[in-house]
Structures are given as structure tokens and as C-alpha cells.
Coordinates of C-alpha atoms and ligand atoms in Angstrom, one line a residue:
M34 CA 3.6 -26.5 23.8
T35 CA 6.7 -26.2 21.8
G36 CA 6.9 -25.0 18.3
N37 CA 6.8 -21.7 16.6
T38 CA 3.4 -20.1 17.2
L39 CA 3.0 -17.9 14.2
H40 CA 4.8 -20.3 11.8
E41 CA 2.5 -23.2 12.7
A42 CA -0.7 -21.2 12.4
L43 CA 0.1 -18.9 9.4
F44 CA 3.1 -20.2 7.4
A45 CA 3.3 -24.0 7.7
P46 CA -0.2 -24.6 6.1
L47 CA 1.1 -22.9 2.9
A48 CA 3.2 -25.9 2.1
G49 CA 0.0 -27.8 1.4
R50 CA -1.5 -25.2 -1.0
N51 CA -1.0 -25.7 -4.7
D52 CA -3.4 -22.9 -5.5
A53 CA -2.3 -19.3 -6.0
L54 CA -1.5 -17.4 -2.8
I55 CA -0.2 -14.3 -4.4
E56 CA -1.2 -12.8 -7.7
L57 CA 1.0 -10.1 -9.2
P58 CA -0.1 -7.1 -11.3
D59 CA 1.2 -8.8 -14.5
G60 CA -1.0 -11.8 -13.8
A61 CA 1.9 -14.1 -12.6
T62 CA 1.0 -16.2 -9.6
I63 CA 2.9 -17.7 -6.7
S64 CA 1.4 -20.8 -5.1
G65 CA 1.2 -21.3 -1.4
R66 CA 3.7 -24.2 -1.8
A67 CA 6.2 -22.0 -3.8
F68 CA 5.9 -19.2 -1.2
A69 CA 6.5 -21.7 1.6
G70 CA 9.7 -22.7 -0.3
M71 CA 10.8 -19.1 -0.5
I72 CA 10.2 -18.7 3.3
A73 CA 12.3 -21.7 4.0
R74 CA 15.2 -20.6 1.7
F75 CA 15.2 -17.1 3.2
A76 CA 15.1 -18.6 6.8
H77 CA 18.2 -20.7 5.9
A78 CA 19.9 -17.6 4.4
L79 CA 19.1 -15.5 7.5
T80 CA 20.4 -18.2 9.9
Q81 CA 23.6 -18.5 7.8
A82 CA 24.1 -14.8 8.0
G83 CA 24.3 -15.2 11.8
V84 CA 20.7 -14.5 12.9
Q85 CA 20.0 -16.2 16.2
P86 CA 16.7 -16.6 18.1
G87 CA 15.7 -13.2 19.5
D88 CA 17.9 -11.2 17.1
R89 CA 16.4 -8.2 15.4
V90 CA 16.3 -8.1 11.6
V91 CA 15.7 -4.6 10.4
V92 CA 14.3 -4.3 6.9
Q93 CA 13.7 -1.3 4.7
L94 CA 12.4 -2.9 1.5
E95 CA 10.0 -2.1 -1.3
K96 CA 6.8 -4.1 -1.2
S97 CA 7.2 -7.4 -3.1
P98 CA 6.5 -11.1 -2.6
A99 CA 10.2 -11.5 -1.6
A100 CA 9.9 -8.8 1.1
L101 CA 6.7 -10.5 2.5
A102 CA 8.5 -13.9 2.5
V103 CA 11.4 -12.3 4.5
Y104 CA 8.9 -11.3 7.2
A105 CA 7.7 -14.9 7.5
A106 CA 11.3 -16.2 7.3
A107 CA 12.5 -13.9 10.1
V108 CA 9.7 -15.0 12.4
T109 CA 10.2 -18.7 11.4
A110 CA 13.9 -18.4 12.2
G111 CA 13.0 -17.1 15.7
A112 CA 14.1 -13.5 15.0
V113 CA 12.2 -10.3 15.7
F114 CA 11.1 -8.6 12.5
V115 CA 11.6 -4.8 12.4
P116 CA 10.1 -3.2 9.2
L117 CA 10.9 0.4 8.5
N118 CA 9.0 2.9 6.4
T119 CA 10.6 3.1 2.9
A120 CA 10.4 6.9 3.1
Y121 CA 12.9 7.1 5.9
T122 CA 16.2 8.8 5.0
P123 CA 19.5 7.2 6.0
D124 CA 19.8 9.6 8.9
E125 CA 16.4 8.4 10.2
V126 CA 17.4 4.8 9.6
D127 CA 20.5 5.4 11.6
Y128 CA 18.4 6.0 14.7
F129 CA 16.4 2.8 14.2
I130 CA 19.5 0.7 13.8
E131 CA 21.0 2.3 16.9
N132 CA 17.9 1.7 18.9
A133 CA 16.9 -1.8 17.7
E134 CA 20.5 -3.1 17.6
P135 CA 19.8 -5.6 14.9
R136 CA 22.1 -8.5 13.8
L137 CA 21.1 -7.9 10.2
V138 CA 19.7 -5.1 8.1
L139 CA 18.1 -5.8 4.8
V140 CA 17.9 -3.1 2.2
D141 CA 17.2 -2.6 -1.5
P142 CA 20.4 -3.1 -3.6
A143 CA 20.5 0.6 -4.6
L144 CA 20.7 1.6 -0.9
A145 CA 23.3 -0.9 0.2
P146 CA 26.3 1.3 -0.5
V147 CA 24.8 4.1 1.8
L148 CA 23.3 1.9 4.5
G149 CA 26.0 -0.7 4.6
P150 CA 28.7 1.4 6.3
L151 CA 26.0 3.0 8.5
A152 CA 24.8 -0.4 9.8
E153 CA 28.4 -1.6 10.3
R154 CA 29.1 1.3 12.6
H155 CA 26.4 -0.1 14.8
G156 CA 27.8 -3.7 14.5
A157 CA 25.1 -4.9 12.2
R158 CA 25.5 -6.6 8.8
V159 CA 23.8 -5.5 5.7
L160 CA 22.4 -7.7 2.9
A161 CA 20.5 -6.6 -0.1
L162 CA 17.2 -7.8 -1.5
G163 CA 15.6 -6.5 -4.6
A164 CA 11.9 -6.5 -5.3
D165 CA 12.7 -9.1 -8.0
G166 CA 14.3 -11.4 -5.3
G167 CA 17.9 -10.4 -6.4
G168 CA 20.7 -9.0 -4.3
S169 CA 23.0 -10.6 -1.8
L170 CA 20.3 -12.1 0.3
G171 CA 18.6 -13.4 -2.8
A172 CA 21.8 -15.0 -3.9
A173 CA 22.4 -16.5 -0.4
A174 CA 18.9 -18.0 -0.5
R175 CA 19.2 -19.6 -3.9
G176 CA 19.8 -23.3 -3.8
Q177 CA 18.9 -23.5 -0.1
P178 CA 16.6 -26.4 1.0
E179 CA 12.8 -25.9 0.6
H180 CA 12.3 -26.9 4.2
F181 CA 13.4 -25.2 7.4
D182 CA 12.8 -26.5 10.9
P183 CA 11.2 -23.6 12.6
V184 CA 12.9 -22.2 15.7
T185 CA 10.7 -22.7 18.8
R186 CA 8.9 -19.5 19.8
E187 CA 6.3 -19.5 22.5
P188 CA 3.2 -17.3 22.3
D189 CA 4.8 -14.6 24.5
D190 CA 8.1 -14.4 22.6
L191 CA 8.6 -11.4 20.4
A192 CA 7.7 -11.6 16.7
A193 CA 8.1 -8.0 15.7
L194 CA 9.1 -4.5 16.8
L195 CA 7.1 -2.0 15.0
Y196 CA 8.1 1.6 15.4
T197 CA 5.3 4.1 16.0
S198 CA 5.1 6.9 13.4
G199 CA 6.3 9.4 16.1
T200 CA 4.7 12.6 15.1
T201 CA 5.9 14.1 18.4
G202 CA 9.2 13.0 19.7
R203 CA 11.2 10.0 18.8
S204 CA 9.5 6.8 17.4
K205 CA 9.2 4.1 20.0
G206 CA 9.5 0.4 19.1
A207 CA 6.3 -1.5 20.0
M208 CA 7.1 -5.0 21.1
L209 CA 4.6 -7.4 19.6
S210 CA 4.5 -11.1 20.6
H211 CA 3.5 -14.1 18.5
A212 CA 0.3 -14.3 20.6
N213 CA -0.5 -10.5 20.0
L214 CA -0.4 -11.0 16.3
L215 CA -2.0 -14.4 16.0
S216 CA -4.9 -13.7 18.3
N217 CA -5.8 -10.6 16.4
A218 CA -5.6 -12.3 13.0
Q219 CA -7.8 -15.1 14.1
V220 CA -10.4 -12.7 15.6
L221 CA -10.5 -10.7 12.4
V222 CA -11.0 -13.8 10.3
E223 CA -14.1 -14.6 12.3
E224 CA -15.4 -11.0 12.6
W225 CA -15.0 -10.2 9.0
R226 CA -16.0 -13.7 7.8
F227 CA -12.8 -14.4 5.8
S228 CA -12.6 -17.7 4.1
D229 CA -10.4 -19.5 1.5
A230 CA -12.7 -18.2 -1.2
D231 CA -11.5 -14.6 -0.5
V232 CA -9.2 -12.6 -2.7
L233 CA -7.8 -9.5 -0.9
L234 CA -6.7 -6.6 -3.0
H235 CA -3.5 -5.7 -1.1
V236 CA -2.8 -2.0 -1.7
L237 CA -1.2 -1.0 1.6
P238 CA 2.4 -0.7 2.5
I239 CA 3.9 -3.7 4.3
F240 CA 6.0 -1.7 6.9
H241 CA 2.8 -0.7 8.8
T242 CA 0.5 -2.8 11.0
H243 CA -2.4 -2.4 8.6
G244 CA -0.8 -3.9 5.5
L245 CA 1.6 -6.2 7.3
F246 CA -0.5 -7.7 10.0
V247 CA -4.1 -7.0 9.3
A248 CA -4.0 -7.5 5.6
T249 CA -1.4 -10.2 5.3
N250 CA -1.9 -12.3 8.5
V251 CA -5.7 -12.3 8.0
T252 CA -5.3 -13.5 4.4
L253 CA -2.9 -16.3 5.6
A254 CA -5.0 -17.3 8.5
A255 CA -8.1 -17.7 6.3
G256 CA -6.2 -19.7 3.6
A257 CA -7.3 -16.8 1.3
R258 CA -5.4 -15.3 -1.7
M259 CA -4.1 -11.8 -2.3
I260 CA -3.5 -9.6 -5.3
L261 CA -0.3 -7.8 -4.3
L262 CA -0.1 -4.3 -5.8
P263 CA 3.1 -2.3 -5.1
K264 CA 0.9 0.6 -3.9
F265 CA -2.5 2.2 -4.3
D266 CA -2.5 3.2 -7.9
I267 CA -6.0 4.1 -9.2
E268 CA -5.5 2.5 -12.6
A269 CA -4.2 -0.7 -11.1
V270 CA -6.9 -0.8 -8.5
I271 CA -9.6 -0.4 -11.1
A272 CA -8.0 -3.1 -13.3
H273 CA -7.8 -5.6 -10.4
L274 CA -10.9 -4.9 -8.4
P275 CA -13.0 -7.2 -10.6
R276 CA -11.0 -10.3 -9.4
A277 CA -11.0 -9.3 -5.7
T278 CA -13.5 -9.9 -3.0
V279 CA -12.1 -7.7 -0.2
M280 CA -10.1 -4.5 -0.1
M281 CA -8.6 -2.9 3.0
G282 CA -7.7 0.8 2.6
V283 CA -7.1 4.1 4.4
P284 CA -9.7 6.8 4.0
T285 CA -7.7 8.6 1.2
H286 CA -8.1 5.4 -0.9
Y287 CA -11.8 5.7 -0.7
T288 CA -11.9 9.4 -1.6
R289 CA -9.7 8.6 -4.6
L290 CA -12.0 5.8 -5.6
L291 CA -15.0 8.2 -5.3
A292 CA -13.1 10.8 -7.5
D293 CA -13.1 8.3 -10.4
D294 CA -16.4 7.9 -12.4
R295 CA -15.5 4.4 -13.3
V296 CA -16.1 3.3 -9.7
D297 CA -19.8 2.2 -9.7
R298 CA -22.0 -0.7 -8.8
D299 CA -20.9 -2.6 -11.9
L300 CA -17.2 -2.4 -11.0
V301 CA -17.6 -3.5 -7.3
G302 CA -20.9 -5.2 -7.2
H303 CA -19.3 -8.6 -6.7
M304 CA -17.1 -7.4 -3.8
R305 CA -17.8 -8.8 -0.4
L306 CA -16.2 -6.2 1.9
F307 CA -14.4 -2.9 2.0
V308 CA -12.5 -2.1 5.2
S309 CA -11.2 1.3 6.2
G310 CA -8.9 2.3 9.1
S311 CA -5.6 4.0 10.2
A312 CA -7.3 7.4 10.1
P313 CA -10.9 8.7 10.5
L314 CA -13.2 8.1 7.5
L315 CA -15.4 11.1 7.0
E316 CA -19.1 10.3 7.4
E317 CA -19.6 12.0 4.0
T318 CA -17.1 9.6 2.4
H319 CA -18.9 6.6 4.0
E320 CA -22.3 7.8 2.7
A321 CA -21.1 8.8 -0.8
F322 CA -19.4 5.4 -1.2
A323 CA -22.6 3.6 -0.1
A324 CA -24.7 5.7 -2.5
R325 CA -22.4 5.1 -5.4
T326 CA -21.5 1.4 -4.9
G327 CA -24.1 0.0 -2.5
H328 CA -21.3 -1.0 -0.1
R329 CA -21.1 0.3 3.4
I330 CA -17.4 0.6 4.2
L331 CA -16.6 -1.3 7.4
E332 CA -14.5 1.0 9.6
R333 CA -12.3 -0.3 12.3
Y334 CA -9.8 1.2 14.8
G335 CA -6.4 0.0 15.8
M336 CA -2.8 1.1 16.3
T337 CA 0.7 -0.1 16.1
E338 CA 0.8 -0.9 19.8
T339 CA -2.5 -2.8 19.9
N340 CA -3.3 -4.3 16.5
M341 CA -7.0 -3.9 16.0
N342 CA -9.3 -3.0 18.9
T343 CA -12.7 -2.3 17.6
S344 CA -14.7 -2.9 14.4
N345 CA -18.1 -2.0 13.0
P346 CA -20.2 -5.2 12.7
Y347 CA -20.1 -7.4 9.6
D348 CA -23.8 -8.0 10.0
G349 CA -25.7 -5.2 11.4
E350 CA -25.4 -1.5 11.2
R351 CA -22.1 -0.1 10.1
R352 CA -22.4 3.3 11.7
A353 CA -20.6 6.1 9.8
G354 CA -18.3 8.2 11.9
T355 CA -17.8 5.5 14.4
V356 CA -15.3 2.6 14.8
G357 CA -17.8 0.1 16.1
F358 CA -17.6 -2.3 19.0
P359 CA -14.7 -3.9 20.9
L360 CA -13.5 -7.0 19.1
P361 CA -14.0 -10.3 21.0
G362 CA -11.3 -10.5 23.7
V363 CA -10.7 -6.8 23.7
E364 CA -11.9 -4.5 26.5
V365 CA -12.4 -0.8 25.9
R366 CA -12.9 1.8 28.7
I367 CA -13.0 5.6 28.7
T368 CA -11.0 7.4 31.4
D369 CA -10.6 11.0 32.6
P370 CA -7.5 12.5 30.9
D371 CA -6.4 14.1 34.2
T372 CA -7.3 11.6 36.9
G373 CA -7.4 8.3 35.0
E374 CA -10.8 7.5 36.6
V375 CA -13.2 5.5 34.5
L376 CA -15.9 7.9 33.2
D377 CA -19.6 7.4 33.1
P378 CA -21.1 5.9 29.9
G379 CA -21.3 8.5 27.1
A380 CA -18.6 10.8 28.4
T381 CA -15.6 11.8 26.3
G382 CA -12.2 10.8 27.6
I383 CA -9.1 8.8 26.9
V384 CA -9.6 5.4 25.2
E385 CA -7.9 2.6 27.1
V386 CA -7.8 -1.0 25.8
R387 CA -6.8 -4.4 27.2
G388 CA -6.6 -7.8 25.6
L389 CA -4.3 -10.4 24.0
N390 CA -3.9 -7.9 21.1
V391 CA -2.1 -5.3 23.3
F392 CA 1.7 -5.1 22.9
M393 CA 4.3 -6.1 25.5
G394 CA 5.8 -2.6 26.0
Y395 CA 8.2 -0.2 24.3
W396 CA 11.6 -1.6 23.3
R397 CA 14.2 -0.5 25.9
M398 CA 11.9 2.4 27.1
P399 CA 10.7 1.1 30.5
E400 CA 9.7 4.5 31.7
K401 CA 7.5 5.1 28.5
T402 CA 6.0 1.7 29.0
A403 CA 5.2 2.4 32.6
E404 CA 3.5 5.7 31.6
E405 CA 1.3 4.2 29.0
L406 CA 0.7 0.6 30.0
R407 CA -1.1 0.2 33.3
D408 CA -0.2 -2.6 35.8
N409 CA -3.7 -4.0 35.2
G410 CA -3.0 -4.4 31.5
F411 CA -4.9 -1.4 30.1
F412 CA -3.0 0.5 27.5
I413 CA -3.6 4.3 27.5
T414 CA -4.0 4.8 23.7
G415 CA -3.8 8.6 23.7
D416 CA -6.9 8.7 21.6
L417 CA -10.0 10.6 22.8
G418 CA -13.3 8.9 22.4
R419 CA -16.8 8.2 23.7
V420 CA -19.1 5.3 23.5
D421 CA -22.6 6.1 22.3
A422 CA -25.8 4.7 23.8
D423 CA -25.7 1.8 21.4
G424 CA -22.2 0.9 22.3
Y425 CA -20.4 2.3 19.2
L426 CA -17.0 3.9 19.9
H427 CA -16.5 7.4 18.4
I428 CA -12.9 8.5 18.1
V429 CA -12.7 12.3 18.5
G430 CA -9.0 12.8 18.0
R431 CA -5.6 12.4 19.7
S432 CA -5.4 13.7 23.2
K433 CA -2.3 15.8 22.2
D434 CA -4.5 17.5 19.6
M435 CA -7.0 18.4 22.2
I436 CA -7.2 22.2 22.6
I437 CA -7.3 24.0 25.9
S438 CA -8.6 27.5 25.3
G439 CA -9.1 29.7 28.3
G440 CA -8.7 26.7 30.5
L441 CA -11.6 24.8 28.8
N442 CA -11.2 21.6 26.8
V443 CA -12.1 21.8 23.1
Y444 CA -12.4 18.6 21.1
P445 CA -11.4 19.3 17.5
K446 CA -13.7 16.6 16.0
E447 CA -16.9 18.3 17.3
I448 CA -16.0 21.5 15.3
E449 CA -14.6 19.6 12.3
L450 CA -17.9 17.8 11.9
I451 CA -19.7 21.1 11.7
L452 CA -17.2 22.7 9.4
D453 CA -17.2 19.6 7.0
A454 CA -20.9 20.1 6.6
Q455 CA -20.7 23.7 5.4
P456 CA -21.3 24.6 1.8
G457 CA -18.0 24.9 -0.2
V458 CA -16.0 22.9 2.4
A459 CA -14.4 19.6 1.3
E460 CA -12.8 18.9 4.6
S461 CA -11.3 20.6 7.6
A462 CA -8.9 20.3 10.5
V463 CA -9.2 22.2 13.7
I464 CA -6.1 22.9 15.7
G465 CA -5.0 24.9 18.7
V466 CA -2.4 27.6 18.3
P467 CA -0.7 29.8 20.9
H468 CA -2.8 32.9 21.9
P469 CA -1.7 35.7 24.3
D470 CA -5.0 35.7 26.2
F471 CA -6.4 32.2 25.9
G472 CA -3.2 30.1 26.1
E473 CA -4.5 28.4 23.0
A474 CA -7.0 29.6 20.4
V475 CA -9.1 27.4 18.1
L476 CA -8.1 27.7 14.5
G477 CA -10.2 26.2 11.7
V478 CA -8.3 25.1 8.6
L479 CA -10.6 24.5 5.6
V480 CA -10.1 22.8 2.3
P481 CA -12.4 24.4 -0.3
R482 CA -14.4 22.2 -2.6
D483 CA -13.3 22.0 -6.3
D484 CA -16.6 23.5 -7.5
A485 CA -17.4 26.1 -4.9
A486 CA -15.5 28.4 -2.5
P487 CA -16.7 28.5 1.1
D488 CA -18.3 31.8 2.4
L489 CA -16.2 32.3 5.5
A490 CA -18.5 35.0 7.0
A491 CA -21.5 32.7 6.6
I492 CA -19.6 29.8 8.2
R493 CA -18.6 32.0 11.2
A494 CA -22.3 33.0 11.6
T495 CA -23.4 29.3 11.6
L496 CA -20.7 28.4 14.1
G497 CA -21.9 31.3 16.3
E498 CA -25.3 29.7 16.4
S499 CA -24.3 26.1 17.1
L500 CA -21.1 26.4 19.3
A501 CA -20.3 27.8 22.7
A502 CA -18.1 30.9 22.4
F503 CA -15.0 29.1 23.7
K504 CA -15.2 26.4 21.1
R505 CA -15.7 28.8 18.1
P506 CA -12.6 29.2 15.9
K507 CA -11.0 32.5 16.4
A508 CA -10.1 32.4 12.8
L509 CA -10.7 30.4 9.7
V510 CA -8.1 29.8 7.0
T511 CA -8.1 27.9 3.8
V512 CA -5.5 25.6 2.3
P513 CA -5.5 23.7 -1.0
E514 CA -5.1 20.3 0.8
L515 CA -4.4 19.0 4.3
P516 CA -0.9 17.5 5.0
R517 CA -1.2 13.8 5.3
N518 CA 1.3 10.9 5.9
T519 CA 1.3 7.7 3.8
M520 CA -1.4 6.2 6.0
G521 CA -3.7 9.1 5.3
K522 CA -3.4 10.7 8.8
V523 CA -3.7 14.5 8.9
Q524 CA -0.4 15.9 10.2
K525 CA -1.8 18.4 12.7
A526 CA 1.7 19.1 14.1
E527 CA 2.6 20.4 10.7
L528 CA -0.5 22.6 10.6
R529 CA 0.4 23.9 14.1
A530 CA 3.9 24.8 13.0
R531 CA 2.5 26.5 9.9
F532 CA -0.1 28.6 11.6
G533 CA 1.5 28.8 15.0
D534 CA 2.1 32.5 14.9
R535 CA -1.4 33.4 13.7
F536 CA -2.2 35.2 17.0
A537 CA 1.3 36.1 18.0
V538 CA 1.6 39.6 19.5
S539 CA 3.8 41.5 17.1
G540 CA 6.6 43.7 18.4
G541 CA 6.6 41.6 21.5
Ligands
AMP805 P1 -0.7 3.8 13.9 O1 0.0 3.4 15.1 O2 0.1 4.4 12.8 O3 -1.5 2.6 13.3 O4 -1.8 4.9 14.3 C1 -2.8 4.6 15.2 C2 -3.7 5.8 15.4 O5 -4.4 6.0 14.2 C3 -4.7 5.6 16.4 O6 -4.2 5.8 17.7 C4 -5.8 6.6 16.0 O7 -5.4 7.9 16.4 C5 -5.7 6.5 14.5 N1 -6.7 5.7 13.9 C6 -6.6 4.4 13.5 N2 -7.8 4.0 13.0 C7 -8.7 5.0 13.1 C8 -10.1 5.2 12.8 N3 -10.8 4.3 12.2 N4 -10.6 6.4 13.1 C9 -9.9 7.4 13.7 N5 -8.6 7.2 14.0 C10 -8.0 6.1 13.7

């Protein structure tokens, strides 16, 4: 087959759509046909700027229709799209440009004076694109033809490099092929019953797999429509929910919705589906949302390297605290963290996944790729999990967050679940910190509820009854809130740094 895999499946059909594809907060709409025209004009502008098939195009752009069109344009022009978190500083961007060696870097006009010289040092060219479509790339695209002959890209050709969030060590570029992205979008359309009648409330950033690939590609593959909000802003979300049918969010979005009394059955009764992922959704949040709105949030599990792996069922029980079943075409197995042997059903170990969704390896890091991607195609996710008797996968944390106290493995999630259920506790994080006797000691970090403070002595007594001694936190501390990144993930490394000397021997 020749052609451009993603273009043909996701972008080419837009030319035949006169209906609205994107709705903006002010009510303005962009039809599928108009968006297809934008894609073509940007693809011409990229090509004229020297982008050749296989070249990387790094973008650090605010969320906008133009920025989304640039993603499609880069892929259509045969390039490899490399989106960067908008929070990265120029120093951080410097690393990504050095590592990805892009032909072209696209930035917001305000950043062009800083990032221009930096990119040039690495032999890349910088063009600017504003959220309003202005800037040097916008100017270069104006007046270009509304049609672009897509550059041939086979299913195994790279479509994107997505850098991992890199909480430990340097970020790695996950190489994602056309087939990786398309297969996952098509599977999710089926599993989540997307159709052209759907309207997605798009509240996620578009530099991350969740907002870029899950939200956007699924909407395109289904011929659906999206309301594109610049970010999750509670006022905007409440204003636009009545016209949406689906929302995809991170757990913090759901706690923010629950914190607002306007969120009730009347507001969201018409909605078809709420999806959560990127970080664990507390059972309590799942239950509270169901009680308030009548909707059981559908939790799924994925990552930059693999796209989506598992999902709770659309029909059938959406089990709180679990991430559901492997998606069609995805295999999940649980292995021993030390030996790599496949474990018996029900045991906790490393989650490994295999399927068309799994990436091609880390960009220019063959040794990292060899460490994490087995010859037989299984990717060692670094997440710890177990599959329950009914086949639901439970994620119990990252393996690097596993605590080894006195030589025994402690899984933080087991303790967090107990702590979360204590009176006066809103949520918790359990970490390992250096300890002179035990190597690592278990430390419980608690966030008090707004309306009641936790009784730490009573909690310690409860833990004493329900947990083996080696699992019991050696200390409990309280913090006003847990540190989280933009995708809602608790930053345990930050907590370890903060509380790392809790058990240090003074006077050493
Ligand atoms: P990222 O590569 O930024 O998408 O992060 C992927 C990681 O997020 C996974 O390896 C998990 O540790 C975590 N994650 C994603 N979805 C879930 C979920 N539903 N429950 C628990 N952890 C999740």
C-alpha cells in the first residue's frame, strides 16, 4: 500500500465535512473542510521551510486550532511531529532540540527571540505561530493551495516523537509509528462507542498523548466534533458541558468538578461518557461522581510509549480503583520485578504490554530500548499491577516508587487505600525515605480534609491492626496538598526530596 497512513484515515476525510469540526469558546466554529484547508496550507509552508520526509518538527505552542492543524500538517508532509510541554523553559527546550535534531522548531511569537538563536545553534530553523494563526509560519501559510499531496508514509514509519515526562533522569523520546497511533484510535472508537454524533469537550493539553492522540485522533477517526478549550477552566467547562457528549480528563478534573455545586444530574444528564486517565482516579472520586451525577467514570490506562493499553468496559461494570481489561489487540502480563518470569494470576508484579499500540523504541537510545522493550515485543512499563479474579487490572504504582524496607517489598497503594479511608483524610501519598536501620522507611503523607483534621494517633492505631509491621508507616506527616504535574500525577520524587532526611541520624 502506498499513501500516508494517518492522513488517509484521519485527515483526508475532513475535506468532505461541511459540518463543524471544532467549536471555540466564543462560539465560532471551524468546519472539517476549512480545517483540511488549514492542514494543507501549513503542509505547504512546512515543506517550503525545508521539511523533508522523516525530518523532526519540534513544536512548543499554546493549544489552538492552528497548533492542532500543524500536527496534522507535519504528519501529512511526512515529518515526525515532536510536541513539547509549554511549561518547559528555554534551557529544557535546548535539550530536546539537541536530542531530536529537528529541521524546524515552531514557537509562539513571544518566544521566538529567545528560542530562535538557541535552535540555530543546533542547526534548526525557527518559525513562529500564534494561537490566532499569526506569526511567520502563519504568514508563510497564507495564500497557499488548499490541497497538498500527502507524502507517502507506511504504517511502520514514524509519525511522532513524544518525550516522556522524565521524573527521574532525562526525558526519552518515544518513537510512535503511524500504525501505533492509528490502531489505538480505531480501537478506542469501537470500545468507547464513538460516532459522528459525538461532541468531545477537549480540556487536555495537546503536547501529551492523552489530549493529542486519545482525544484528538479518536474524535477525528469517529467523524465527531470537539469543543476546544484552551485548558480546564471550571467556568468554561460548566458553560460548555451542556453541548458536549463526552469529556476526557485527568483525575484532578473530576475532583474539581465535584468541588463545584453546579455539577449535578441536570448539568451532565445528557452526557454519554466521562473518561479518566493519566493518573489513578481515587475510588472515592469515582463513587462520589456516580452518586452526584449518575455517571460512572470510565477509567483507562496508558502511557506515552504505548498509547492506551486497558480500559474499563463501556457496557458492563466499570470497577472503581481498576483500569479494566486489555484493549482488543493488546496483551497484558504481570512479571516478577527481579527475574522477569511471568507470575501466577493474582500476583503483584511489573505490568508488561504488547500490541500494535506499543512504540518502536526510544529515539537514539538503543540501550534504554533494549532494557525496556523485550525481543518478544513486550514492553516493561515500570508500573506495578495485578489482575484480579475477574480480569480487571489494578495499577498499584510505579516500580521505582516501590519501597524496600528491611529487605521487604512494600507497595504504596495498599497503604494509601487505607489512609484515604481514614476520617479527616482527603488523600495520601506513601513514600520510602532513607532510614539508618531499614534502608528505607515507609512515610505516610496526608492531606487533611477541609472540614476535619485527621487524628494521627487514631490512624496509627488503625494501621497497627490492619497492616504487617514492616508495612506500617514509621511516621505520618500532613501537607496542605500533594505536588502534582499538569497531568495530575503526584510527584513522589518531590515528596522524597522534601522528607528525605526525616529519619537521618543527626550528628552523623
Ligand atoms: P505518561 O507517559 O505521562 O502518559 O504517564 C504514564 C503513566 O501514568 C503510566 O505508566 C502510569 O504510571 C500512569 N497512569 C496512566 N493512567 C493511569 C491510571 N488510570 N491509573 C494509574 N496510573 C495511570
